[in-house]
PDB file of N, CA and C in Angstrom:
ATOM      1  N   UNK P  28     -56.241 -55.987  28.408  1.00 92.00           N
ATOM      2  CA  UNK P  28     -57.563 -56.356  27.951  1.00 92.00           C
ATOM      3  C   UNK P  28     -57.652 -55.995  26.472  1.00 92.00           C
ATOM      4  N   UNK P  29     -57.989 -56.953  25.843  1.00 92.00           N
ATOM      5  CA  UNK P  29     -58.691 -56.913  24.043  1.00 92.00           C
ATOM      6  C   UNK P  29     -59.578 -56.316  24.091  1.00 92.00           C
ATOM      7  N   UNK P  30     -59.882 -55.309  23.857  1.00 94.00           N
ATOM      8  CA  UNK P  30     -61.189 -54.864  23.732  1.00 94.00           C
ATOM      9  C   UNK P  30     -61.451 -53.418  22.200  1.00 94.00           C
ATOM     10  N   UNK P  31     -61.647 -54.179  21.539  1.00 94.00           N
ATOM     11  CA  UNK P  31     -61.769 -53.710  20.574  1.00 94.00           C
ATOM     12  C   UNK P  31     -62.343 -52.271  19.842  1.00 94.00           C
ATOM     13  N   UNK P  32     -63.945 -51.775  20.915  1.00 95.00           N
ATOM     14  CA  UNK P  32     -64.779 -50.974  20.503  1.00 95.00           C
ATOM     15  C   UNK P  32     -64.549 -50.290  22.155  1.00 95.00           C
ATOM     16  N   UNK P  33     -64.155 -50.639  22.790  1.00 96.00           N
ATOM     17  CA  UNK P  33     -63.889 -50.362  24.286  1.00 96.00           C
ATOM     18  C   UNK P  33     -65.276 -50.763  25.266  1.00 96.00           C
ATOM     19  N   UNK P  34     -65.633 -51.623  24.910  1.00 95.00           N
ATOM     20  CA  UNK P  34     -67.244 -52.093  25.656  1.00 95.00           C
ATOM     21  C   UNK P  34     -67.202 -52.408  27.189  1.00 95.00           C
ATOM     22  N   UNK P  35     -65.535 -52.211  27.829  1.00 94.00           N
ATOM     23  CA  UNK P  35     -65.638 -52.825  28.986  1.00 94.00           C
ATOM     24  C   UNK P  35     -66.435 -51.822  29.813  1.00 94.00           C
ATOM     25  N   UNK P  36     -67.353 -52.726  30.734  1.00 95.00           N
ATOM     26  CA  UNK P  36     -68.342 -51.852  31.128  1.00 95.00           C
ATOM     27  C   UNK P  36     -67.787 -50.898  32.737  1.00 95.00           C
ATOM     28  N   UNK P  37     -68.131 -49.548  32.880  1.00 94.00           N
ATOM     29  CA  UNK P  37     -67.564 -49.226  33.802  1.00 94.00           C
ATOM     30  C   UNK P  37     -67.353 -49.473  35.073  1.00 94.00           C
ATOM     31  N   UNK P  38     -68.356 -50.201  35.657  1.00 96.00           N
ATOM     32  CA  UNK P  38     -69.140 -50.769  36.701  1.00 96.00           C
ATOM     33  C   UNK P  38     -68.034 -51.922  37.408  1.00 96.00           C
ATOM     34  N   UNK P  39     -67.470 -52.679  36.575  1.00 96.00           N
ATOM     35  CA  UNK P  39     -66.552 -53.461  36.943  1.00 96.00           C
ATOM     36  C   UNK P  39     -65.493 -52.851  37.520  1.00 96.00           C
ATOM     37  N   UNK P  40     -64.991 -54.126  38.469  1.00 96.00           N
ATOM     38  CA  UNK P  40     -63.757 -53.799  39.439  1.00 96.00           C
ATOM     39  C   UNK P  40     -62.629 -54.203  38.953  1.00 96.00           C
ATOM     40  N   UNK P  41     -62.433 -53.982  37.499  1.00 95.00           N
ATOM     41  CA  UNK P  41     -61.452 -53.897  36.934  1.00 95.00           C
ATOM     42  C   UNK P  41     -60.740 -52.239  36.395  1.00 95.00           C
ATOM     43  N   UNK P  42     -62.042 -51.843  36.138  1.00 97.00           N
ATOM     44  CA  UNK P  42     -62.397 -50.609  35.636  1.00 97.00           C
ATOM     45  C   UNK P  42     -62.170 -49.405  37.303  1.00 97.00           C
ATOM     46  N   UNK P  43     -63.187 -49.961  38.127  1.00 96.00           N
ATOM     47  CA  UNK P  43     -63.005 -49.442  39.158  1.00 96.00           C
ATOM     48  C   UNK P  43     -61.936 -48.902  39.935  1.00 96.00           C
ATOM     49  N   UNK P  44     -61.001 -50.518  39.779  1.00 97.00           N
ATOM     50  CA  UNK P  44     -59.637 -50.076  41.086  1.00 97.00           C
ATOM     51  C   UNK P  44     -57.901 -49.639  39.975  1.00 97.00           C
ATOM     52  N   UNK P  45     -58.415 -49.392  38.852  1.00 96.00           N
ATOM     53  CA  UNK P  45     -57.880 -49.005  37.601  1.00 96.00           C
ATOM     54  C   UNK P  45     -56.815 -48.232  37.945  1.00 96.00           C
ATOM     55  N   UNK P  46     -57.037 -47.488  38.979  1.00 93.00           N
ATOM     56  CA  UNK P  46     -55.955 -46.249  39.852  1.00 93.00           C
ATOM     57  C   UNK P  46     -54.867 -46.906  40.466  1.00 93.00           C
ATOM     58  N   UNK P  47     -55.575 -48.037  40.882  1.00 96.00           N
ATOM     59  CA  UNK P  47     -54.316 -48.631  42.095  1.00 96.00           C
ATOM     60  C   UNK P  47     -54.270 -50.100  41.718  1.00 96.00           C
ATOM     61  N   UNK P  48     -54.378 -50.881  40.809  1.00 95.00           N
ATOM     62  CA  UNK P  48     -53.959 -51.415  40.056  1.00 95.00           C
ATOM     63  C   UNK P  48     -54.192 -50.970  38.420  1.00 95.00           C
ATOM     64  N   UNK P  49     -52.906 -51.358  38.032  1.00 93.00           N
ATOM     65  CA  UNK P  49     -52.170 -50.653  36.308  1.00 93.00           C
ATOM     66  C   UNK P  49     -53.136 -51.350  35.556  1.00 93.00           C
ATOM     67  N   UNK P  50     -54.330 -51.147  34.666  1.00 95.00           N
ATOM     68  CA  UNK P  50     -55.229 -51.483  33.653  1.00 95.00           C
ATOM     69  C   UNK P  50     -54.734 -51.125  32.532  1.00 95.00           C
ATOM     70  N   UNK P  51     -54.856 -52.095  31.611  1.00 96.00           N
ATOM     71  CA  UNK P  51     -54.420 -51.624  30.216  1.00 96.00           C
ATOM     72  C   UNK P  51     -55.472 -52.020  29.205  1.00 96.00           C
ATOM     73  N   UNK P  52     -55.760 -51.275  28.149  1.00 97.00           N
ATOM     74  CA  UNK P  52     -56.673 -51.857  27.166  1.00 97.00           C
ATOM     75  C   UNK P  52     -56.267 -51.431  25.729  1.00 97.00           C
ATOM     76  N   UNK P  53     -56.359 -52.591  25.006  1.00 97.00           N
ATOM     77  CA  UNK P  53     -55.862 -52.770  23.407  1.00 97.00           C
ATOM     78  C   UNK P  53     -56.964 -52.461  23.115  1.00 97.00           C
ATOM     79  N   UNK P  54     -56.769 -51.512  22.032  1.00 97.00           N
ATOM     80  CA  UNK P  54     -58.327 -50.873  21.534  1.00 97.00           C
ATOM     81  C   UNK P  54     -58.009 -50.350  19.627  1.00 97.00           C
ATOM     82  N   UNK P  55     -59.155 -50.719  18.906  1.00 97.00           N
ATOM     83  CA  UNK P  55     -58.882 -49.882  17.508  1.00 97.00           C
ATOM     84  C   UNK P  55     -59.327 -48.283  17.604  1.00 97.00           C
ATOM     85  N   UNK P  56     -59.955 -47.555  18.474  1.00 97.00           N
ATOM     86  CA  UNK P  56     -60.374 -46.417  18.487  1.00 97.00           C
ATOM     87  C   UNK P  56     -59.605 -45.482  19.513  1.00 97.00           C
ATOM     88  N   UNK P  57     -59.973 -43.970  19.258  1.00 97.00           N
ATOM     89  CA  UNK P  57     -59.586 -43.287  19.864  1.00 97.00           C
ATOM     90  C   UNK P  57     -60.125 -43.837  21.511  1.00 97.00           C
ATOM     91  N   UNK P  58     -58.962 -43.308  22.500  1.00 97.00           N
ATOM     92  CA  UNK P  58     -59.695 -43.896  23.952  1.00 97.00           C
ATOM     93  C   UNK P  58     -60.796 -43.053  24.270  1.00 97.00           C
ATOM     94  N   UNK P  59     -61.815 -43.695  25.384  1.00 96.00           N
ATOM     95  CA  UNK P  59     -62.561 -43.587  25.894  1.00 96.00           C
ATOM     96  C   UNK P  59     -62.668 -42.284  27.151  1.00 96.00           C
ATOM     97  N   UNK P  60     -62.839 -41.545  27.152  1.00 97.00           N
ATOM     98  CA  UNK P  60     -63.036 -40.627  28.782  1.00 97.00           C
ATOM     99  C   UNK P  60     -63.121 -41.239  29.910  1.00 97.00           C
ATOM    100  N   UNK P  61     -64.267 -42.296  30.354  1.00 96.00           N
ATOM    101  CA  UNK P  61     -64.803 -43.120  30.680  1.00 96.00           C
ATOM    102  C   UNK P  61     -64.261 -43.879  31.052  1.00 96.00           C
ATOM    103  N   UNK P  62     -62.754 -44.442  30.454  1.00 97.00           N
ATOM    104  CA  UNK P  62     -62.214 -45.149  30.988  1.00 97.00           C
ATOM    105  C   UNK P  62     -60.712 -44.703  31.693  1.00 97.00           C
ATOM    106  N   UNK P  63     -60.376 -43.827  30.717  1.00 97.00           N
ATOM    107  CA  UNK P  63     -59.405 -42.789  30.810  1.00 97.00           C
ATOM    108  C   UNK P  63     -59.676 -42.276  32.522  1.00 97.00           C
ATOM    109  N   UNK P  64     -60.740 -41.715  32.453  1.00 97.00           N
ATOM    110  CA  UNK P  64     -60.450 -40.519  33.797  1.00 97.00           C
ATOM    111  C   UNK P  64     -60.850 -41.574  34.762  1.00 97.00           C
ATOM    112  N   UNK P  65     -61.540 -43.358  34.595  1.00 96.00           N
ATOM    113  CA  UNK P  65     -60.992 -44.227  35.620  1.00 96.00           C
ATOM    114  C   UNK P  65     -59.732 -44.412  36.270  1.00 96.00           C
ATOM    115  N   UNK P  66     -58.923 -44.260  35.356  1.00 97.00           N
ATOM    116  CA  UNK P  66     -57.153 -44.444  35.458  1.00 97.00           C
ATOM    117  C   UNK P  66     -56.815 -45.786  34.690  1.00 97.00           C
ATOM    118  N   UNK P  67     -57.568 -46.360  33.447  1.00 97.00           N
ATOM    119  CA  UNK P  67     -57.631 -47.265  33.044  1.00 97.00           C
ATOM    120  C   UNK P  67     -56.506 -46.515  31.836  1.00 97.00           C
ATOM    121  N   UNK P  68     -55.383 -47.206  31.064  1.00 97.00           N
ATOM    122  CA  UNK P  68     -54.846 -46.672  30.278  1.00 97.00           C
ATOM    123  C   UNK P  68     -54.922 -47.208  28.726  1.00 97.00           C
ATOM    124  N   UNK P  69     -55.421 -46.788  28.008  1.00 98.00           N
ATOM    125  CA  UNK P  69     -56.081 -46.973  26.784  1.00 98.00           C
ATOM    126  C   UNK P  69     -55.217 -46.654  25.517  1.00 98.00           C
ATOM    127  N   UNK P  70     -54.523 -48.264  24.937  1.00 98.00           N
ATOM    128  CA  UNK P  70     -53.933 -47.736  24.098  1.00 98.00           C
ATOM    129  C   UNK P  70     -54.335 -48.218  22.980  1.00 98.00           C
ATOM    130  N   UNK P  71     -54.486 -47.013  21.560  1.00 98.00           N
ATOM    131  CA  UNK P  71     -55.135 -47.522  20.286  1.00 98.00           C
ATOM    132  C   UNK P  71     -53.691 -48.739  19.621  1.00 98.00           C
ATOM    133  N   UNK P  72     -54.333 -49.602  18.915  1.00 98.00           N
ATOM    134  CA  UNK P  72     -53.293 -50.344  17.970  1.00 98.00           C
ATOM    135  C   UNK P  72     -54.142 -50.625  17.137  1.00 98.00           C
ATOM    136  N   UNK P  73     -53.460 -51.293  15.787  1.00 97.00           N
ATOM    137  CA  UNK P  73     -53.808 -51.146  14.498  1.00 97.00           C
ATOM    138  C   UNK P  73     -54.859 -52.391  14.859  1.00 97.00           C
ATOM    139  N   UNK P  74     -55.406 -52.313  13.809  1.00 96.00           N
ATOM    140  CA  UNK P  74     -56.840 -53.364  13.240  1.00 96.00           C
ATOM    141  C   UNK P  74     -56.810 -54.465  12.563  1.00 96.00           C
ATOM    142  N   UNK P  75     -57.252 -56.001  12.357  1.00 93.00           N
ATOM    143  CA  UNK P  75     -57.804 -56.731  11.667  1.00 93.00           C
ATOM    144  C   UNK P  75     -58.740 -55.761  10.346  1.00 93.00           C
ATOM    145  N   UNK P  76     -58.428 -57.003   9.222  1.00 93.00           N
ATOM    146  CA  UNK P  76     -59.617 -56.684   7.938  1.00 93.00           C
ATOM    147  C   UNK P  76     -61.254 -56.654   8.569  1.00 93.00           C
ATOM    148  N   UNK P  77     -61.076 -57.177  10.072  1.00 92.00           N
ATOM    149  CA  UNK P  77     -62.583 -57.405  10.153  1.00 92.00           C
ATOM    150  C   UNK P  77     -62.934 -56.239  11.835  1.00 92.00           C
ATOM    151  N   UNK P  78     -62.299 -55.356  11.747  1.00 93.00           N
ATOM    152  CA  UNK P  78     -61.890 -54.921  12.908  1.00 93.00           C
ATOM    153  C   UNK P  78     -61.690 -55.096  13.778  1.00 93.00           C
ATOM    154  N   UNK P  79     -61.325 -55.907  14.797  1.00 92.00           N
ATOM    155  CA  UNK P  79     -60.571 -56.449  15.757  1.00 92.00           C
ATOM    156  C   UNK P  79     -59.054 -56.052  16.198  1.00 92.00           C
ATOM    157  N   UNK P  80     -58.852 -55.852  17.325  1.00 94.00           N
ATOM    158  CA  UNK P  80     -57.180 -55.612  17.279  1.00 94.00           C
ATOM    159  C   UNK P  80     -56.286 -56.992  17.047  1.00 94.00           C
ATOM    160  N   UNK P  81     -55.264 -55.983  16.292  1.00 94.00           N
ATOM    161  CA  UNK P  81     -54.194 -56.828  15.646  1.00 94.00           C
ATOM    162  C   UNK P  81     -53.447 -57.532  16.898  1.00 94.00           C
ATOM    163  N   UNK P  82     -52.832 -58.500  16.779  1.00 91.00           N
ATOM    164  CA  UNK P  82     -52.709 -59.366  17.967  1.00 91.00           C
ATOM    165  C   UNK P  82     -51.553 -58.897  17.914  1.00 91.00           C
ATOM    166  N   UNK P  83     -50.179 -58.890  17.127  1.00 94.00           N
ATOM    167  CA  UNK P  83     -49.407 -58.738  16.664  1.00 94.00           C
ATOM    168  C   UNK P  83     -49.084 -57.372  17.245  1.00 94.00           C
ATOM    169  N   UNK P  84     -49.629 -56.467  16.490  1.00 96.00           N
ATOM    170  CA  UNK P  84     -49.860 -55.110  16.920  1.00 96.00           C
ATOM    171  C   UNK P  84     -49.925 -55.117  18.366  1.00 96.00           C
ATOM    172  N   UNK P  85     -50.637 -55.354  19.204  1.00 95.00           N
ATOM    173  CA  UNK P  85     -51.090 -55.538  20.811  1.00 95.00           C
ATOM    174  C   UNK P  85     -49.738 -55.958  21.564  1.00 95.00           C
ATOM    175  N   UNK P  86     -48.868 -56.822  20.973  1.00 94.00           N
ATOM    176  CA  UNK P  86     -47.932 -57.895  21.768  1.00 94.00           C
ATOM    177  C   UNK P  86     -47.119 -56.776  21.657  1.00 94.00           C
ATOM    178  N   UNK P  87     -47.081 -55.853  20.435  1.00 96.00           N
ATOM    179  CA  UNK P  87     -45.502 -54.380  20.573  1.00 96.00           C
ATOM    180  C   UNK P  87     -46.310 -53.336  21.367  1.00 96.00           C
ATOM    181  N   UNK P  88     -47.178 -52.968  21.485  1.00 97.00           N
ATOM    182  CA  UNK P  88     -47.609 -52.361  22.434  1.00 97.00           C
ATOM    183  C   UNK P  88     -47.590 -52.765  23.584  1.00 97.00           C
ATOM    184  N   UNK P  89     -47.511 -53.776  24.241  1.00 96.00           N
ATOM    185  CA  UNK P  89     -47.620 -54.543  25.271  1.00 96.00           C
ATOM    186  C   UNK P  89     -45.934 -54.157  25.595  1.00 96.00           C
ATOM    187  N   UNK P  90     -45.345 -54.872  24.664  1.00 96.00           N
ATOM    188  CA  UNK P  90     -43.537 -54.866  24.767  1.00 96.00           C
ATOM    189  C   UNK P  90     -43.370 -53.563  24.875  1.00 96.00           C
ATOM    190  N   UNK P  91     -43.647 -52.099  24.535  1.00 96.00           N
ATOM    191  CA  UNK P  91     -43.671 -50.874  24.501  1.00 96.00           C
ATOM    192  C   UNK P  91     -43.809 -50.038  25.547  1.00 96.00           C
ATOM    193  N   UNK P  92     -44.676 -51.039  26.701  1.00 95.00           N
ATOM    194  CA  UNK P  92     -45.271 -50.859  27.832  1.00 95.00           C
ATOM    195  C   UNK P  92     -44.382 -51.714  29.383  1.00 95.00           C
ATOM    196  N   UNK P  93     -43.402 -52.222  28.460  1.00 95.00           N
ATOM    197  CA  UNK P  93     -42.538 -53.370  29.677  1.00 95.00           C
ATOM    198  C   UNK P  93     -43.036 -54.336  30.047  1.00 95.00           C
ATOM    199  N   UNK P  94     -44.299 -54.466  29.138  1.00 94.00           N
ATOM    200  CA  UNK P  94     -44.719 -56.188  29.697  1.00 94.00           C
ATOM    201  C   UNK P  94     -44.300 -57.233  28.746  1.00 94.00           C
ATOM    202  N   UNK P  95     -43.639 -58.238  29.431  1.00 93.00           N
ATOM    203  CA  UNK P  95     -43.044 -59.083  28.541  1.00 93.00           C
ATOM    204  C   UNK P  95     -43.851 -60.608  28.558  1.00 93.00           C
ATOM    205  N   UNK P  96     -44.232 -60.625  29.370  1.00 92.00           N
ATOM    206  CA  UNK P  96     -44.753 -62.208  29.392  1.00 92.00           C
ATOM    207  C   UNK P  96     -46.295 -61.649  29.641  1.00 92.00           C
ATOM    208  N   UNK P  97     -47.282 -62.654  28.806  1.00 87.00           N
ATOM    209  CA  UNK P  97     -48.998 -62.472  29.108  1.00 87.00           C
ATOM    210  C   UNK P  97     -48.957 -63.796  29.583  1.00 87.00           C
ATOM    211  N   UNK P  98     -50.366 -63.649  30.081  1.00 82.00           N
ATOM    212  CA  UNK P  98     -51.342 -64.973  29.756  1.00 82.00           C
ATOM    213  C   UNK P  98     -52.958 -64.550  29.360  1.00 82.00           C
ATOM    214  N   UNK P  99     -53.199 -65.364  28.475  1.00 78.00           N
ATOM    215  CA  UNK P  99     -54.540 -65.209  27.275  1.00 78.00           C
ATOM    216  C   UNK P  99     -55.248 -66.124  27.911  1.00 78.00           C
ATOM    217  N   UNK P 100     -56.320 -65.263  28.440  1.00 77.00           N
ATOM    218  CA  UNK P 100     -57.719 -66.100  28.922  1.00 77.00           C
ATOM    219  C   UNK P 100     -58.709 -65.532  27.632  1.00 77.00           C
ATOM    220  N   UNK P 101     -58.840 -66.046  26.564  1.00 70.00           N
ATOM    221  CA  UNK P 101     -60.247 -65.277  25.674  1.00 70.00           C
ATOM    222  C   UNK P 101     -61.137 -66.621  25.022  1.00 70.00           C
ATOM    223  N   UNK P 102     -62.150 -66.262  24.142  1.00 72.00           N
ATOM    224  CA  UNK P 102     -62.844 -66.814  23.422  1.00 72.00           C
ATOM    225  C   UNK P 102     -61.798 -67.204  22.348  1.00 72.00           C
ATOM    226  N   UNK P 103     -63.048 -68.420  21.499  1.00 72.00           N
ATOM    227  CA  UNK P 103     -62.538 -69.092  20.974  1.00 72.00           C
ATOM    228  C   UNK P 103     -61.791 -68.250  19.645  1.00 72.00           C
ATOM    229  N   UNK P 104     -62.283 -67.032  19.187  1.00 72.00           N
ATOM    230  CA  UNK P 104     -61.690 -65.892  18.037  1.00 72.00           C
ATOM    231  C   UNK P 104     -59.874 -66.041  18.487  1.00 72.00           C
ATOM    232  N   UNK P 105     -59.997 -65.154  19.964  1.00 70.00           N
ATOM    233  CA  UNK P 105     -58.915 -65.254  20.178  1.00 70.00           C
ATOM    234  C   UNK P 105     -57.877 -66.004  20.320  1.00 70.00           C
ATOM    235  N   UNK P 106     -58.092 -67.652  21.156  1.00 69.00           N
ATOM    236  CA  UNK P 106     -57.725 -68.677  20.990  1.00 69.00           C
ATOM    237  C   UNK P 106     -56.984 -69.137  19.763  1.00 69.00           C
ATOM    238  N   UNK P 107     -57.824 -69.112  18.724  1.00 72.00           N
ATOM    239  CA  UNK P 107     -57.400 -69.507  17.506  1.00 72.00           C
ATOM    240  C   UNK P 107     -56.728 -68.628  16.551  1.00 72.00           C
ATOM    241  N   UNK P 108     -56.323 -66.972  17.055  1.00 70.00           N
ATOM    242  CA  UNK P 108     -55.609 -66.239  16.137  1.00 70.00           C
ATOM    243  C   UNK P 108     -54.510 -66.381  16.593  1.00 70.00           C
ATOM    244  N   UNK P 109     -54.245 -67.025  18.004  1.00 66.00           N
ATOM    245  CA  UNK P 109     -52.588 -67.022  18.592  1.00 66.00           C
ATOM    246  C   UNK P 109     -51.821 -67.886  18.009  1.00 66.00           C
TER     247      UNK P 109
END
């Protein structure tokens, strides 16, 4: 997950089952507690001029992490930086 400021809200069952399925989140800030002591794993990567995570940045973190292949469901920002 892109998530930049870490806004994903806790409530979700993404967030929720975080323990027993592997959650990951691309983030410019230090991680979250909140999401952390979900079992959600929160990793900072570098920034856009406009703060946003670096896509670039995200894909070696991703590779860093053993994931080799994505698929990108986002808005049109994201869409168009790939």
């Amino acid at each position: 997950v892109l998530d930049s400021c870490q806004r994903l809200p806790s409530h979700l069952k993404l967030v929720r089952t975080a323990a027993e399925t592997p959650t990951l989140v691309l983030t410019v800030r230090d991680p979250e507690p909140r999401l952390t002591d979900a079992g959600v794993t929160v990793v900072r990567v570098a920034e856009t001029g406009d703060g946003r995570v670096s896509l670039p940045a995200a894909l070696q973190a991703l590779s860093l992490h053993g994931i080799a292949l994505v698929m990108v469901e986002g808005g049109g920002q994201v869409a168009a930086s790939l």
